[in-house]
């Protein structure tokens, strides 16, 4: 019976500590590479992927805090600034002439309240889970690995004529627009 408790705690610790780190690292690696498989916009697909991933990581963080019984958030001027911006955006959205567009947007715009909440949640989660030098380098490796994959695919497309992007145009790319990165 005691072994089951220890095993249960180990798997719970793995789920609450390692899964969010893996998910956030995966965001950093896949977001530049993410391509919409449907007829939709790459921009909408990337923002949906980011939003869902951050929400899942945030839910896991909240569950782990409830299980541990400790709810600690570091006090920083940065968090006060982020909350101030969030409060101003909330007030602006409430008094907007088009509140629905201000809250959610039409197609995952960056300036909406929902997007701002997702970005601040991502900032919080990265600050919470990536506090050591080892975890910092994991993010850097993920980012440079994604850049290397983009370079190789673009190089093969431009110089070898290999088509990865669904278009035979030399200017077609995995990125979409440069703003989609």
Coordinates of C-alpha atoms in Angstrom, one line a residue:
X1 CA 0.0 0.0 0.0
X2 CA 2.8 2.4 0.8
X3 CA 4.5 1.7 -2.5
X4 CA 1.3 2.7 -4.3
X5 CA 1.3 6.0 -2.6
X6 CA 4.9 6.8 -3.4
X7 CA 4.3 5.7 -7.0
X8 CA 1.2 7.8 -7.2
X9 CA 3.0 10.8 -5.9
X10 CA 5.9 10.3 -8.3
X11 CA 3.6 10.1 -11.3
X12 CA 1.6 13.1 -10.0
X13 CA 4.9 15.0 -9.6
X14 CA 5.9 14.0 -13.1
X15 CA 2.6 15.2 -14.4
X16 CA 2.6 18.5 -12.6
X17 CA 6.3 19.4 -13.0
X18 CA 7.5 17.8 -16.2
X19 CA 4.5 17.9 -18.5
X20 CA 4.1 21.8 -18.4
X21 CA 7.8 22.2 -19.0
X22 CA 7.6 19.9 -22.0
X23 CA 4.5 21.6 -23.3
X24 CA 6.0 25.1 -23.0
X25 CA 9.2 23.9 -24.7
X26 CA 7.1 22.3 -27.4
X27 CA 5.4 25.7 -27.9
X28 CA 8.8 27.4 -28.5
X29 CA 9.8 24.7 -30.9
X30 CA 6.6 24.1 -32.9
X31 CA 5.2 27.7 -33.1
X32 CA 7.6 28.8 -35.8
X33 CA 7.0 25.5 -37.6
X34 CA 3.3 25.2 -37.2
X35 CA 1.3 25.1 -40.4
X36 CA -2.4 25.0 -40.8
X37 CA -3.5 21.8 -42.5
X38 CA -6.9 23.2 -43.5
X39 CA -7.8 26.1 -45.7
X40 CA -7.5 28.5 -42.7
X41 CA -4.9 31.1 -42.0
X42 CA -1.5 30.2 -40.6
X43 CA -1.9 33.1 -38.2
X44 CA -5.2 31.8 -36.7
X45 CA -3.8 28.2 -36.5
X46 CA -0.7 29.4 -34.6
X47 CA -2.7 31.6 -32.2
X48 CA -5.1 28.7 -31.6
X49 CA -2.2 26.4 -30.9
X50 CA -0.6 28.9 -28.5
X51 CA -3.9 29.6 -26.7
X52 CA -4.8 26.0 -26.2
X53 CA -1.2 25.0 -25.1
X54 CA -1.0 27.8 -22.6
X55 CA -4.4 27.1 -21.2
X56 CA -3.6 23.4 -20.7
X57 CA -0.3 24.3 -19.0
X58 CA -2.1 26.9 -16.8
X59 CA -4.7 24.3 -15.8
X60 CA -2.0 21.8 -14.9
X61 CA -0.2 24.5 -12.8
X62 CA -3.5 25.4 -11.0
X63 CA -4.2 21.7 -10.3
X64 CA -0.7 21.2 -8.9
X65 CA -1.1 24.2 -6.7
X66 CA -4.4 22.9 -5.4
X67 CA -2.9 19.4 -4.7
X68 CA 0.2 20.9 -2.9
X69 CA -2.0 23.3 -1.0
X70 CA 0.4 26.1 -1.7
X71 CA -0.4 29.1 -3.8
X72 CA 2.6 31.3 -4.2
X73 CA 3.2 33.9 -6.8
X74 CA 6.4 35.9 -6.8
X75 CA 6.0 39.6 -6.1
X76 CA 7.5 41.7 -8.8
X77 CA 7.0 45.1 -10.5
X78 CA 6.7 43.2 -13.8
X79 CA 3.6 41.4 -12.6
X80 CA 2.1 44.6 -11.3
X81 CA 2.7 46.2 -14.7
X82 CA 1.2 43.2 -16.5
X83 CA -1.9 43.4 -14.2
X84 CA -2.1 47.1 -14.8
X85 CA -2.1 46.7 -18.5
X86 CA -4.7 43.9 -18.2
X87 CA -6.9 46.1 -16.0
X88 CA -6.7 49.0 -18.5
X89 CA -7.5 46.7 -21.4
X90 CA -10.5 45.2 -19.4
X91 CA -11.9 48.7 -18.7
X92 CA -11.3 49.7 -22.4
X93 CA -13.1 46.5 -23.6
X94 CA -16.1 47.0 -21.3
X95 CA -16.6 50.6 -22.5
X96 CA -15.8 49.9 -26.1
X97 CA -18.4 50.5 -28.8
X98 CA -17.9 46.9 -29.9
X99 CA -17.3 44.9 -26.7
X100 CA -17.4 41.5 -28.3
X101 CA -14.6 42.4 -30.7
X102 CA -12.6 44.0 -27.8
X103 CA -12.9 40.9 -25.6
X104 CA -12.5 38.1 -28.1
X105 CA -11.7 39.7 -31.5
X106 CA -12.8 38.4 -34.9
X107 CA -9.8 36.2 -35.8
X108 CA -7.4 35.9 -32.9
X109 CA -6.1 39.5 -33.1
X110 CA -3.3 40.4 -30.7
X111 CA -4.9 43.5 -29.2
X112 CA -7.9 41.8 -27.6
X113 CA -8.4 41.1 -23.9
X114 CA -8.3 37.3 -24.5
X115 CA -5.0 37.5 -26.3
X116 CA -3.5 39.7 -23.6
X117 CA -4.7 37.2 -20.9
X118 CA -3.0 34.3 -22.9
X119 CA 0.2 36.3 -23.4
X120 CA 0.4 37.2 -19.7
X121 CA -0.4 33.6 -18.7
X122 CA 2.4 32.4 -21.0
X123 CA 4.8 35.0 -19.4
X124 CA 3.8 33.8 -16.0
X125 CA 4.2 30.1 -16.8
X126 CA 7.6 30.6 -18.5
X127 CA 8.7 32.6 -15.4
X128 CA 7.4 29.9 -13.1
X129 CA 8.8 26.8 -14.8
X130 CA 12.0 28.1 -16.4
X131 CA 14.0 29.5 -13.5
X132 CA 17.2 27.4 -13.8
X133 CA 20.0 27.8 -16.3
X134 CA 19.4 24.2 -17.5
X135 CA 15.7 25.0 -18.3
X136 CA 16.8 28.3 -19.9
X137 CA 19.1 26.4 -22.3
X138 CA 16.3 24.0 -23.1
X139 CA 14.3 26.9 -24.4
X140 CA 17.3 28.3 -26.4
X141 CA 18.0 24.8 -27.9
X142 CA 14.3 24.5 -28.9
X143 CA 14.3 27.9 -30.5
X144 CA 17.5 27.3 -32.4
X145 CA 16.4 23.8 -33.4
X146 CA 13.2 25.3 -35.0
X147 CA 15.3 27.9 -36.8
X148 CA 17.6 25.1 -38.1
X149 CA 14.6 23.1 -39.4
X150 CA 13.2 26.2 -41.1
X151 CA 16.6 26.9 -42.7
X152 CA 17.0 23.4 -44.0
X153 CA 13.5 23.3 -45.4
X154 CA 13.8 26.7 -47.0
X155 CA 17.2 25.9 -48.4
X156 CA 15.9 22.6 -49.9
X157 CA 12.9 24.4 -51.3
X158 CA 14.8 27.3 -52.9
X159 CA 17.9 25.5 -54.2
X160 CA 16.7 21.9 -54.8
X161 CA 13.2 22.6 -55.8
X162 CA 11.7 20.3 -53.1
X163 CA 8.2 21.3 -52.4
X164 CA 7.2 21.3 -48.7
X165 CA 4.8 24.2 -48.8
X166 CA 2.1 23.2 -51.2
X167 CA 3.1 25.7 -53.8
X168 CA 5.7 25.5 -56.6
X169 CA 6.5 29.2 -56.2
X170 CA 10.1 30.0 -55.1
X171 CA 8.8 32.5 -52.6
X172 CA 6.5 30.0 -50.9
X173 CA 7.6 29.2 -47.4
X174 CA 6.7 27.5 -44.2
X175 CA 6.5 30.7 -42.3
X176 CA 3.6 32.3 -44.1
X177 CA 4.3 36.0 -43.7
X178 CA 7.3 37.2 -41.6
X179 CA 4.8 38.5 -39.1
X180 CA 3.5 35.0 -38.5
X181 CA 6.7 34.0 -36.8

